Short mmCIF file of N, CA and C and ligand atoms in Angstrom, two decimals:
data_model
loop_
_atom_site.label_atom_id
_atom_site.label_comp_id
_atom_site.label_asym_id
_atom_site.label_seq_id
_atom_site.Cartn_x
_atom_site.Cartn_y
_atom_site.Cartn_z
N MET A 58 12.59 3.13 -33.38
CA MET A 58 13.08 4.51 -33.31
C MET A 58 13.85 4.71 -32.01
N LYS A 59 14.95 5.45 -32.10
CA LYS A 59 15.75 5.61 -30.88
C LYS A 59 15.16 6.67 -29.95
N ASN A 60 15.51 6.53 -28.69
CA ASN A 60 15.02 7.49 -27.70
C ASN A 60 15.81 8.78 -27.80
N LEU A 61 15.11 9.86 -27.94
CA LEU A 61 15.80 11.16 -27.98
C LEU A 61 15.43 12.02 -26.78
N ILE A 62 14.27 11.67 -26.18
CA ILE A 62 13.84 12.46 -25.02
C ILE A 62 13.93 11.59 -23.76
N PHE A 63 14.61 12.09 -22.76
CA PHE A 63 14.74 11.39 -21.48
C PHE A 63 14.19 12.30 -20.39
N VAL A 64 13.46 11.68 -19.48
CA VAL A 64 12.90 12.44 -18.36
C VAL A 64 13.54 11.91 -17.09
N LEU A 65 13.98 12.81 -16.24
CA LEU A 65 14.51 12.39 -14.95
C LEU A 65 13.65 13.00 -13.85
N SER A 66 13.06 12.15 -13.02
CA SER A 66 12.25 12.63 -11.90
C SER A 66 12.76 12.03 -10.62
N ALA A 67 12.81 12.87 -9.59
CA ALA A 67 13.29 12.40 -8.29
C ALA A 67 12.52 13.14 -7.21
N PRO A 68 11.78 12.42 -6.37
CA PRO A 68 11.08 13.10 -5.28
C PRO A 68 12.07 13.90 -4.43
N SER A 69 11.59 14.96 -3.85
CA SER A 69 12.40 15.83 -2.99
C SER A 69 13.22 15.02 -1.99
N GLY A 70 14.52 15.32 -1.91
CA GLY A 70 15.36 14.65 -0.93
C GLY A 70 16.02 13.38 -1.45
N THR A 71 15.77 13.04 -2.73
CA THR A 71 16.43 11.83 -3.26
C THR A 71 17.74 12.17 -3.95
N GLY A 72 18.01 13.46 -4.18
CA GLY A 72 19.30 13.86 -4.76
C GLY A 72 19.24 14.50 -6.13
N LYS A 73 18.07 14.96 -6.52
CA LYS A 73 17.88 15.53 -7.87
C LYS A 73 18.85 16.68 -8.16
N THR A 74 18.93 17.63 -7.25
CA THR A 74 19.79 18.80 -7.48
C THR A 74 21.25 18.38 -7.63
N THR A 75 21.68 17.50 -6.76
CA THR A 75 23.06 17.02 -6.79
C THR A 75 23.36 16.30 -8.10
N ILE A 76 22.45 15.42 -8.50
CA ILE A 76 22.63 14.64 -9.73
C ILE A 76 22.67 15.56 -10.94
N LEU A 77 21.76 16.52 -11.00
CA LEU A 77 21.69 17.44 -12.14
C LEU A 77 22.98 18.22 -12.30
N LYS A 78 23.52 18.71 -11.20
CA LYS A 78 24.76 19.50 -11.27
C LYS A 78 25.88 18.68 -11.89
N ILE A 79 25.98 17.40 -11.51
CA ILE A 79 27.05 16.55 -12.05
C ILE A 79 26.78 16.23 -13.53
N LEU A 80 25.53 15.92 -13.86
CA LEU A 80 25.19 15.59 -15.25
C LEU A 80 25.47 16.77 -16.18
N LYS A 81 25.25 17.98 -15.71
CA LYS A 81 25.52 19.17 -16.53
C LYS A 81 26.98 19.21 -16.95
N ASP A 82 27.86 18.78 -16.07
CA ASP A 82 29.29 18.77 -16.38
C ASP A 82 29.68 17.58 -17.24
N GLU A 83 29.00 16.46 -17.03
CA GLU A 83 29.47 15.22 -17.65
C GLU A 83 28.70 14.79 -18.89
N LEU A 84 27.59 15.42 -19.19
CA LEU A 84 26.80 15.07 -20.39
C LEU A 84 26.74 16.28 -21.31
N LYS A 85 27.88 16.66 -21.84
CA LYS A 85 27.97 17.90 -22.63
C LYS A 85 27.15 17.85 -23.93
N ASP A 86 27.01 16.65 -24.53
CA ASP A 86 26.31 16.56 -25.82
C ASP A 86 24.80 16.41 -25.67
N VAL A 87 24.34 16.37 -24.45
CA VAL A 87 22.91 16.22 -24.22
C VAL A 87 22.36 17.58 -23.77
N ASP A 88 21.24 17.98 -24.37
CA ASP A 88 20.67 19.26 -23.99
C ASP A 88 19.81 19.08 -22.74
N ILE A 89 20.25 19.63 -21.64
CA ILE A 89 19.48 19.52 -20.41
C ILE A 89 18.53 20.70 -20.35
N VAL A 90 17.24 20.39 -20.41
CA VAL A 90 16.24 21.45 -20.47
C VAL A 90 15.75 21.77 -19.06
N VAL A 91 15.83 23.04 -18.77
CA VAL A 91 15.50 23.52 -17.44
C VAL A 91 14.06 24.04 -17.42
N THR A 92 13.40 23.73 -16.37
CA THR A 92 12.00 24.12 -16.18
C THR A 92 11.86 25.60 -15.84
N TYR A 93 10.78 26.21 -16.34
CA TYR A 93 10.41 27.56 -15.88
C TYR A 93 9.65 27.41 -14.57
N THR A 94 9.89 28.29 -13.64
CA THR A 94 9.10 28.26 -12.42
C THR A 94 8.83 29.65 -11.89
N THR A 95 7.70 29.76 -11.17
CA THR A 95 7.37 31.04 -10.53
C THR A 95 7.80 31.03 -9.06
N ARG A 96 8.37 29.89 -8.62
CA ARG A 96 8.78 29.88 -7.21
C ARG A 96 10.09 30.64 -7.04
N LYS A 97 10.32 31.11 -5.84
CA LYS A 97 11.53 31.88 -5.54
C LYS A 97 12.71 30.93 -5.40
N PRO A 98 13.91 31.38 -5.83
CA PRO A 98 15.08 30.50 -5.71
C PRO A 98 15.41 30.18 -4.25
N ARG A 99 15.86 28.95 -4.04
CA ARG A 99 16.35 28.58 -2.71
C ARG A 99 17.79 29.06 -2.61
N PRO A 100 18.31 29.15 -1.40
CA PRO A 100 19.71 29.57 -1.26
C PRO A 100 20.61 28.68 -2.12
N GLY A 101 21.51 29.28 -2.88
CA GLY A 101 22.45 28.51 -3.70
C GLY A 101 21.96 28.20 -5.09
N GLU A 102 20.67 28.41 -5.37
CA GLU A 102 20.15 28.12 -6.71
C GLU A 102 20.42 29.29 -7.64
N LYS A 103 20.78 28.94 -8.90
CA LYS A 103 21.09 29.99 -9.88
C LYS A 103 20.06 30.01 -11.00
N ASP A 104 19.68 31.22 -11.39
CA ASP A 104 18.72 31.40 -12.48
C ASP A 104 19.33 30.89 -13.78
N GLY A 105 18.57 30.10 -14.51
CA GLY A 105 19.07 29.58 -15.80
C GLY A 105 19.88 28.31 -15.64
N ILE A 106 20.22 27.96 -14.45
CA ILE A 106 20.98 26.72 -14.22
C ILE A 106 20.09 25.72 -13.49
N ASP A 107 19.64 26.10 -12.32
CA ASP A 107 18.74 25.22 -11.58
C ASP A 107 17.33 25.26 -12.17
N TYR A 108 16.85 26.47 -12.40
CA TYR A 108 15.55 26.72 -13.03
C TYR A 108 15.65 28.02 -13.79
N ASN A 109 14.65 28.30 -14.65
CA ASN A 109 14.47 29.66 -15.13
C ASN A 109 13.41 30.28 -14.23
N PHE A 110 13.84 31.17 -13.37
CA PHE A 110 12.90 31.78 -12.42
C PHE A 110 12.21 32.97 -13.08
N ILE A 111 10.88 32.91 -13.18
CA ILE A 111 10.16 34.02 -13.80
C ILE A 111 8.96 34.42 -12.94
N GLU A 112 8.43 35.61 -13.24
CA GLU A 112 7.26 36.11 -12.51
C GLU A 112 6.00 35.45 -13.03
N ILE A 113 4.97 35.46 -12.21
CA ILE A 113 3.73 34.78 -12.57
C ILE A 113 3.08 35.35 -13.84
N ASP A 114 3.17 36.69 -14.04
CA ASP A 114 2.58 37.30 -15.24
C ASP A 114 3.25 36.75 -16.50
N GLU A 115 4.58 36.65 -16.44
CA GLU A 115 5.34 36.15 -17.58
C GLU A 115 4.97 34.68 -17.85
N PHE A 116 4.80 33.94 -16.77
CA PHE A 116 4.44 32.53 -16.92
C PHE A 116 3.08 32.41 -17.60
N LYS A 117 2.14 33.22 -17.14
CA LYS A 117 0.78 33.15 -17.71
C LYS A 117 0.79 33.53 -19.20
N LYS A 118 1.67 34.46 -19.57
CA LYS A 118 1.79 34.83 -20.99
C LYS A 118 2.29 33.63 -21.80
N LYS A 119 3.23 32.90 -21.23
CA LYS A 119 3.76 31.71 -21.92
C LYS A 119 2.66 30.67 -22.13
N ILE A 120 1.80 30.53 -21.15
CA ILE A 120 0.68 29.58 -21.29
C ILE A 120 -0.22 30.05 -22.44
N GLU A 121 -0.58 31.33 -22.42
CA GLU A 121 -1.48 31.87 -23.45
C GLU A 121 -0.91 31.73 -24.85
N LYS A 122 0.39 31.99 -24.98
CA LYS A 122 1.03 31.93 -26.30
C LYS A 122 1.34 30.50 -26.75
N GLY A 123 1.07 29.54 -25.89
CA GLY A 123 1.34 28.13 -26.24
C GLY A 123 2.82 27.81 -26.29
N GLU A 124 3.61 28.53 -25.50
CA GLU A 124 5.06 28.32 -25.54
C GLU A 124 5.52 27.17 -24.64
N LEU A 125 4.59 26.63 -23.86
CA LEU A 125 4.99 25.55 -22.94
C LEU A 125 4.39 24.23 -23.38
N ILE A 126 5.20 23.19 -23.35
CA ILE A 126 4.70 21.89 -23.78
C ILE A 126 3.81 21.29 -22.70
N GLU A 127 4.11 21.60 -21.47
CA GLU A 127 3.28 21.15 -20.36
C GLU A 127 3.56 22.04 -19.18
N TRP A 128 2.56 22.17 -18.31
CA TRP A 128 2.80 22.92 -17.08
C TRP A 128 1.97 22.33 -15.95
N SER A 129 2.44 22.50 -14.74
CA SER A 129 1.74 21.97 -13.56
C SER A 129 1.89 22.95 -12.40
N ILE A 130 1.03 22.77 -11.42
CA ILE A 130 1.18 23.54 -10.19
C ILE A 130 1.61 22.56 -9.10
N VAL A 131 2.77 22.81 -8.53
CA VAL A 131 3.30 21.96 -7.46
C VAL A 131 3.60 22.84 -6.26
N TYR A 132 3.11 22.45 -5.11
CA TYR A 132 3.26 23.24 -3.88
C TYR A 132 2.84 24.70 -4.11
N GLY A 133 1.82 24.92 -4.93
CA GLY A 133 1.31 26.28 -5.15
C GLY A 133 2.13 27.12 -6.12
N ASN A 134 3.19 26.55 -6.70
CA ASN A 134 4.00 27.29 -7.68
C ASN A 134 3.84 26.68 -9.07
N TYR A 135 3.99 27.51 -10.10
CA TYR A 135 3.89 27.03 -11.48
C TYR A 135 5.23 26.51 -11.97
N TYR A 136 5.16 25.41 -12.73
CA TYR A 136 6.35 24.84 -13.36
C TYR A 136 5.99 24.51 -14.81
N GLY A 137 6.85 24.82 -15.77
CA GLY A 137 6.53 24.50 -17.17
C GLY A 137 7.77 24.23 -18.01
N ILE A 138 7.58 23.40 -19.04
CA ILE A 138 8.68 23.01 -19.93
C ILE A 138 8.58 23.76 -21.26
N PRO A 139 9.64 24.42 -21.69
CA PRO A 139 9.59 25.12 -22.98
C PRO A 139 9.49 24.15 -24.16
N LYS A 140 8.61 24.51 -25.10
CA LYS A 140 8.30 23.66 -26.24
C LYS A 140 9.37 23.71 -27.34
N ASP A 141 9.78 24.94 -27.69
CA ASP A 141 10.69 25.14 -28.84
C ASP A 141 11.94 24.27 -28.75
N LYS A 142 12.52 24.25 -27.56
CA LYS A 142 13.77 23.53 -27.33
C LYS A 142 13.63 22.05 -27.70
N ILE A 143 12.57 21.41 -27.22
CA ILE A 143 12.36 19.98 -27.45
C ILE A 143 12.17 19.73 -28.94
N GLU A 144 11.31 20.53 -29.57
CA GLU A 144 11.02 20.33 -30.99
C GLU A 144 12.27 20.53 -31.84
N GLU A 145 13.04 21.56 -31.49
CA GLU A 145 14.28 21.86 -32.21
C GLU A 145 15.25 20.68 -32.11
N ASN A 146 15.41 20.15 -30.89
CA ASN A 146 16.32 19.02 -30.67
C ASN A 146 15.85 17.78 -31.42
N LEU A 147 14.55 17.53 -31.45
CA LEU A 147 14.02 16.36 -32.15
C LEU A 147 14.37 16.44 -33.63
N LYS A 148 14.21 17.63 -34.20
CA LYS A 148 14.54 17.83 -35.63
C LYS A 148 16.00 17.53 -35.90
N LYS A 149 16.86 17.98 -34.98
CA LYS A 149 18.31 17.81 -35.15
C LYS A 149 18.78 16.43 -34.67
N GLU A 150 17.85 15.62 -34.16
CA GLU A 150 18.16 14.32 -33.55
C GLU A 150 19.15 14.46 -32.40
N LYS A 151 19.02 15.55 -31.69
CA LYS A 151 19.86 15.78 -30.50
C LYS A 151 19.09 15.29 -29.28
N LYS A 152 19.81 14.67 -28.35
CA LYS A 152 19.15 14.15 -27.16
C LYS A 152 18.79 15.26 -26.18
N THR A 153 17.62 15.11 -25.56
CA THR A 153 17.15 16.09 -24.58
C THR A 153 16.92 15.38 -23.26
N LEU A 154 17.40 15.98 -22.19
CA LEU A 154 17.11 15.46 -20.85
C LEU A 154 16.27 16.49 -20.11
N LEU A 155 15.07 16.06 -19.71
CA LEU A 155 14.17 16.95 -18.98
C LEU A 155 14.20 16.60 -17.51
N ILE A 156 14.43 17.58 -16.68
CA ILE A 156 14.42 17.32 -15.25
C ILE A 156 13.09 17.84 -14.72
N ILE A 157 12.15 16.95 -14.52
CA ILE A 157 10.80 17.38 -14.15
C ILE A 157 10.16 16.45 -13.12
N ASP A 158 9.06 16.92 -12.54
CA ASP A 158 8.35 16.11 -11.54
C ASP A 158 7.55 15.01 -12.25
N THR A 159 6.97 14.10 -11.46
CA THR A 159 6.32 12.93 -12.07
C THR A 159 5.05 13.30 -12.83
N GLN A 160 4.34 14.34 -12.38
CA GLN A 160 3.16 14.78 -13.15
C GLN A 160 3.60 15.17 -14.56
N GLY A 161 4.68 15.95 -14.61
CA GLY A 161 5.24 16.39 -15.89
C GLY A 161 5.72 15.21 -16.72
N GLY A 162 6.36 14.25 -16.05
CA GLY A 162 6.88 13.06 -16.74
C GLY A 162 5.78 12.30 -17.47
N LEU A 163 4.66 12.12 -16.78
CA LEU A 163 3.55 11.37 -17.40
C LEU A 163 2.98 12.14 -18.60
N LYS A 164 2.92 13.46 -18.47
CA LYS A 164 2.41 14.26 -19.59
C LYS A 164 3.34 14.17 -20.80
N ILE A 165 4.63 14.21 -20.54
CA ILE A 165 5.61 14.11 -21.63
C ILE A 165 5.46 12.77 -22.34
N LYS A 166 5.27 11.70 -21.55
CA LYS A 166 5.13 10.36 -22.14
C LYS A 166 3.89 10.28 -23.05
N LYS A 167 2.84 11.00 -22.66
CA LYS A 167 1.63 11.01 -23.49
C LYS A 167 1.89 11.72 -24.82
N ILE A 168 2.61 12.82 -24.74
CA ILE A 168 2.89 13.62 -25.94
C ILE A 168 3.95 12.94 -26.80
N TYR A 169 4.98 12.40 -26.15
CA TYR A 169 6.08 11.73 -26.86
C TYR A 169 6.20 10.30 -26.33
N PRO A 170 5.44 9.35 -26.91
CA PRO A 170 5.46 7.98 -26.37
C PRO A 170 6.85 7.34 -26.37
N ASN A 171 7.76 7.87 -27.19
CA ASN A 171 9.12 7.32 -27.20
C ASN A 171 10.01 7.87 -26.10
N ALA A 172 9.50 8.80 -25.33
CA ALA A 172 10.31 9.37 -24.24
C ALA A 172 10.60 8.26 -23.23
N PHE A 173 11.80 8.29 -22.66
CA PHE A 173 12.21 7.27 -21.70
C PHE A 173 12.23 7.89 -20.31
N LEU A 174 11.42 7.31 -19.40
CA LEU A 174 11.27 7.92 -18.07
C LEU A 174 12.17 7.25 -17.03
N ILE A 175 13.04 8.04 -16.45
CA ILE A 175 13.96 7.53 -15.42
C ILE A 175 13.52 8.10 -14.06
N GLY A 176 13.25 7.21 -13.13
CA GLY A 176 12.82 7.66 -11.80
C GLY A 176 13.87 7.36 -10.76
N ILE A 177 14.16 8.34 -9.93
CA ILE A 177 15.14 8.14 -8.85
C ILE A 177 14.37 7.94 -7.54
N LEU A 178 14.74 6.90 -6.82
CA LEU A 178 14.09 6.63 -5.53
C LEU A 178 15.13 6.67 -4.41
N PRO A 179 14.69 7.05 -3.20
CA PRO A 179 15.63 7.05 -2.08
C PRO A 179 15.84 5.63 -1.57
N PRO A 180 16.97 5.35 -0.91
CA PRO A 180 17.20 4.00 -0.36
C PRO A 180 16.12 3.63 0.65
N SER A 181 15.63 4.60 1.39
CA SER A 181 14.55 4.36 2.36
C SER A 181 13.89 5.70 2.68
N LEU A 182 12.74 5.63 3.31
CA LEU A 182 12.05 6.86 3.69
C LEU A 182 12.84 7.63 4.74
N LYS A 183 13.46 6.87 5.63
CA LYS A 183 14.27 7.48 6.69
C LYS A 183 15.43 8.28 6.09
N GLU A 184 16.07 7.67 5.09
CA GLU A 184 17.21 8.32 4.43
C GLU A 184 16.75 9.55 3.64
N GLN A 185 15.57 9.44 3.02
CA GLN A 185 15.04 10.58 2.27
C GLN A 185 14.81 11.78 3.22
N GLU A 186 14.24 11.46 4.37
CA GLU A 186 13.98 12.50 5.37
C GLU A 186 15.30 13.10 5.86
N ARG A 187 16.27 12.23 6.07
CA ARG A 187 17.58 12.70 6.54
C ARG A 187 18.21 13.65 5.52
N ARG A 188 18.12 13.28 4.22
CA ARG A 188 18.72 14.12 3.18
C ARG A 188 18.00 15.47 3.07
N LEU A 189 16.69 15.44 3.23
CA LEU A 189 15.94 16.70 3.17
C LEU A 189 16.36 17.63 4.31
N ARG A 190 16.52 17.04 5.49
CA ARG A 190 16.92 17.84 6.65
C ARG A 190 18.34 18.33 6.51
N GLU A 191 19.20 17.50 5.89
CA GLU A 191 20.61 17.83 5.73
C GLU A 191 20.79 19.12 4.91
N ARG A 192 19.86 19.38 4.02
CA ARG A 192 19.97 20.57 3.17
C ARG A 192 19.82 21.86 3.97
N LYS A 193 19.12 21.77 5.08
CA LYS A 193 18.95 22.90 6.00
C LYS A 193 18.46 24.17 5.31
N ASP A 194 17.63 24.02 4.28
CA ASP A 194 17.16 25.22 3.59
C ASP A 194 15.63 25.30 3.56
N MET A 195 14.99 24.53 4.45
CA MET A 195 13.53 24.46 4.43
C MET A 195 12.96 24.45 5.84
N PRO A 196 11.88 25.19 6.04
CA PRO A 196 11.24 25.09 7.36
C PRO A 196 10.60 23.71 7.54
N GLU A 197 10.42 23.34 8.80
CA GLU A 197 9.87 22.02 9.15
C GLU A 197 8.57 21.70 8.41
N GLU A 198 7.72 22.71 8.30
CA GLU A 198 6.42 22.53 7.66
C GLU A 198 6.58 22.10 6.20
N GLU A 199 7.56 22.75 5.53
CA GLU A 199 7.85 22.45 4.12
C GLU A 199 8.39 21.01 3.98
N ILE A 200 9.24 20.62 4.91
CA ILE A 200 9.79 19.26 4.89
C ILE A 200 8.65 18.24 4.99
N LYS A 201 7.74 18.47 5.92
CA LYS A 201 6.61 17.55 6.12
C LYS A 201 5.76 17.46 4.87
N LYS A 202 5.51 18.65 4.25
CA LYS A 202 4.69 18.71 3.05
C LYS A 202 5.34 17.90 1.92
N ARG A 203 6.64 18.07 1.77
CA ARG A 203 7.35 17.37 0.70
C ARG A 203 7.39 15.87 0.92
N LEU A 204 7.58 15.47 2.17
CA LEU A 204 7.63 14.04 2.45
C LEU A 204 6.29 13.39 2.13
N SER A 205 5.20 14.07 2.47
CA SER A 205 3.90 13.44 2.22
C SER A 205 3.60 13.46 0.72
N PHE A 206 3.98 14.53 0.01
CA PHE A 206 3.76 14.58 -1.43
C PHE A 206 4.62 13.55 -2.16
N SER A 207 5.82 13.31 -1.63
CA SER A 207 6.74 12.42 -2.35
C SER A 207 6.25 10.98 -2.35
N LYS A 208 5.30 10.67 -1.48
CA LYS A 208 4.74 9.31 -1.49
C LYS A 208 4.05 9.07 -2.84
N GLN A 209 3.27 10.08 -3.27
CA GLN A 209 2.60 10.00 -4.57
C GLN A 209 3.62 9.86 -5.69
N GLU A 210 4.70 10.65 -5.59
CA GLU A 210 5.72 10.64 -6.64
C GLU A 210 6.39 9.26 -6.73
N ARG A 211 6.66 8.68 -5.56
CA ARG A 211 7.29 7.35 -5.56
C ARG A 211 6.35 6.34 -6.19
N ASP A 212 5.05 6.45 -5.89
CA ASP A 212 4.08 5.51 -6.47
C ASP A 212 4.03 5.62 -7.99
N VAL A 213 4.02 6.86 -8.50
CA VAL A 213 4.00 7.06 -9.96
C VAL A 213 5.26 6.45 -10.58
N ILE A 214 6.39 6.69 -9.97
CA ILE A 214 7.65 6.15 -10.50
C ILE A 214 7.59 4.62 -10.54
N ARG A 215 7.14 4.02 -9.43
CA ARG A 215 7.08 2.56 -9.38
C ARG A 215 6.16 1.99 -10.44
N LYS A 216 5.00 2.64 -10.64
CA LYS A 216 4.01 2.10 -11.57
C LYS A 216 4.28 2.43 -13.03
N HIS A 217 4.76 3.63 -13.31
CA HIS A 217 4.75 4.08 -14.70
C HIS A 217 6.11 4.38 -15.32
N TYR A 218 7.17 4.43 -14.54
CA TYR A 218 8.45 4.82 -15.12
C TYR A 218 9.15 3.64 -15.78
N ASP A 219 9.95 3.92 -16.82
CA ASP A 219 10.61 2.86 -17.57
C ASP A 219 11.71 2.21 -16.77
N ILE A 220 12.37 3.01 -15.93
CA ILE A 220 13.40 2.42 -15.07
C ILE A 220 13.42 3.16 -13.74
N LYS A 221 13.67 2.39 -12.66
CA LYS A 221 13.74 2.97 -11.32
C LYS A 221 15.16 2.78 -10.81
N LEU A 222 15.78 3.84 -10.38
CA LEU A 222 17.14 3.75 -9.85
C LEU A 222 17.12 4.20 -8.40
N ILE A 223 17.70 3.38 -7.53
CA ILE A 223 17.78 3.78 -6.13
C ILE A 223 19.09 4.53 -5.91
N ASN A 224 18.98 5.79 -5.50
CA ASN A 224 20.18 6.59 -5.32
C ASN A 224 20.82 6.31 -3.96
N ARG A 225 21.56 5.18 -3.94
CA ARG A 225 22.25 4.80 -2.71
C ARG A 225 23.63 5.41 -2.78
N ASP A 226 24.40 4.98 -3.79
CA ASP A 226 25.74 5.52 -4.01
C ASP A 226 25.65 6.52 -5.17
N LEU A 227 25.96 7.77 -4.89
CA LEU A 227 25.78 8.84 -5.88
C LEU A 227 26.50 8.55 -7.20
N ARG A 228 27.77 8.15 -7.10
CA ARG A 228 28.57 7.91 -8.32
C ARG A 228 27.96 6.80 -9.18
N LYS A 229 27.48 5.73 -8.53
CA LYS A 229 26.88 4.61 -9.27
C LYS A 229 25.59 5.07 -9.96
N THR A 230 24.83 5.88 -9.26
CA THR A 230 23.57 6.40 -9.84
C THR A 230 23.89 7.21 -11.10
N ILE A 231 24.88 8.09 -11.00
CA ILE A 231 25.28 8.93 -12.14
C ILE A 231 25.70 8.04 -13.32
N GLU A 232 26.51 7.03 -13.05
CA GLU A 232 26.98 6.16 -14.13
C GLU A 232 25.82 5.45 -14.80
N LYS A 233 24.85 5.00 -14.01
CA LYS A 233 23.68 4.30 -14.59
C LYS A 233 22.89 5.25 -15.49
N ILE A 234 22.69 6.46 -15.03
CA ILE A 234 21.93 7.43 -15.83
C ILE A 234 22.67 7.72 -17.13
N LYS A 235 23.99 7.90 -17.05
CA LYS A 235 24.78 8.20 -18.25
C LYS A 235 24.70 7.05 -19.25
N LYS A 236 24.76 5.83 -18.72
CA LYS A 236 24.72 4.64 -19.59
C LYS A 236 23.38 4.58 -20.35
N ILE A 237 22.30 4.85 -19.62
CA ILE A 237 20.97 4.81 -20.25
C ILE A 237 20.88 5.85 -21.37
N ILE A 238 21.34 7.06 -21.07
CA ILE A 238 21.18 8.15 -22.03
C ILE A 238 22.14 8.00 -23.22
N LEU A 239 23.33 7.51 -22.95
CA LEU A 239 24.34 7.47 -24.03
C LEU A 239 24.31 6.17 -24.84
N SER A 240 23.57 5.16 -24.36
CA SER A 240 23.61 3.88 -25.09
C SER A 240 22.77 3.93 -26.37
P1 LIG B 394 16.65 17.08 -4.02
O1 LIG B 394 17.05 18.12 -5.03
O2 LIG B 394 16.19 15.80 -4.64
O3 LIG B 394 15.71 17.56 -2.98
P2 LIG B 394 19.41 17.22 -3.15
O4 LIG B 394 20.20 16.94 -4.38
O5 LIG B 394 19.36 18.65 -2.68
O6 LIG B 394 17.95 16.61 -3.24
O7 LIG B 394 19.99 16.27 -2.02
C1 LIG B 394 19.58 16.37 -0.68
C2 LIG B 394 20.79 16.03 0.22
O8 LIG B 394 21.14 14.65 0.05
C3 LIG B 394 22.03 16.84 -0.14
O9 LIG B 394 22.65 17.24 1.05
C4 LIG B 394 22.90 15.86 -0.92
O10 LIG B 394 24.27 16.13 -0.75
C5 LIG B 394 22.52 14.51 -0.31
N1 LIG B 394 22.65 13.38 -1.24
C6 LIG B 394 22.29 13.32 -2.55
N2 LIG B 394 22.55 12.09 -3.08
C7 LIG B 394 23.08 11.36 -2.07
C8 LIG B 394 23.57 10.00 -1.94
N3 LIG B 394 23.57 9.12 -2.97
N4 LIG B 394 24.04 9.59 -0.75
C9 LIG B 394 24.04 10.43 0.30
N5 LIG B 394 23.61 11.71 0.27
C10 LIG B 394 23.14 12.18 -0.90
#
């Protein structure tokens, strides 16, 4: 059976936001499913594009109604994937790309064993830290928290993901992702 569900996970500072923005333009036939979150948008983030930003009450209603295929708490905020979209795409044999964290990725793999997990890794820890700082949109404490959490994420990617891509050259990384999804 062919792969219809693709998961893309990238620890903070590896280039997830940058990669997603380009893929949205270049993968028109693939449905990129955006996560619901209760966290507040960062500067430059757009509702419905980067995430669906919702209030905690609304999120809890979605959990109760069973509208989310999976949800997790990361850095104290809720994140969840809408169920209807994935099921609808599977019926139509349309490809879905989920941009989610590694906890979410493992859950998706359990529910859909045919899902293909793509993990993005930084060229080095030093470079990951540099990229996080370059964004200039996070207090020092948040940067430290993300760097320590991303160790776990890198470990999950190394152990459980179907393919690991090191985001050294952005254009090459994009081409590799496109090849995997479109082949
Ligand atoms: P994330 O969403 O994973 O935290 P971003 O996409 O915001 O990461 O990227 C963090 C910073 O790293 C941004 O300033 C971005 O321009 C830069 N960046 C992303 N990919 C690369 C790359 N391959 N080489 C150099 N810099 C990159």
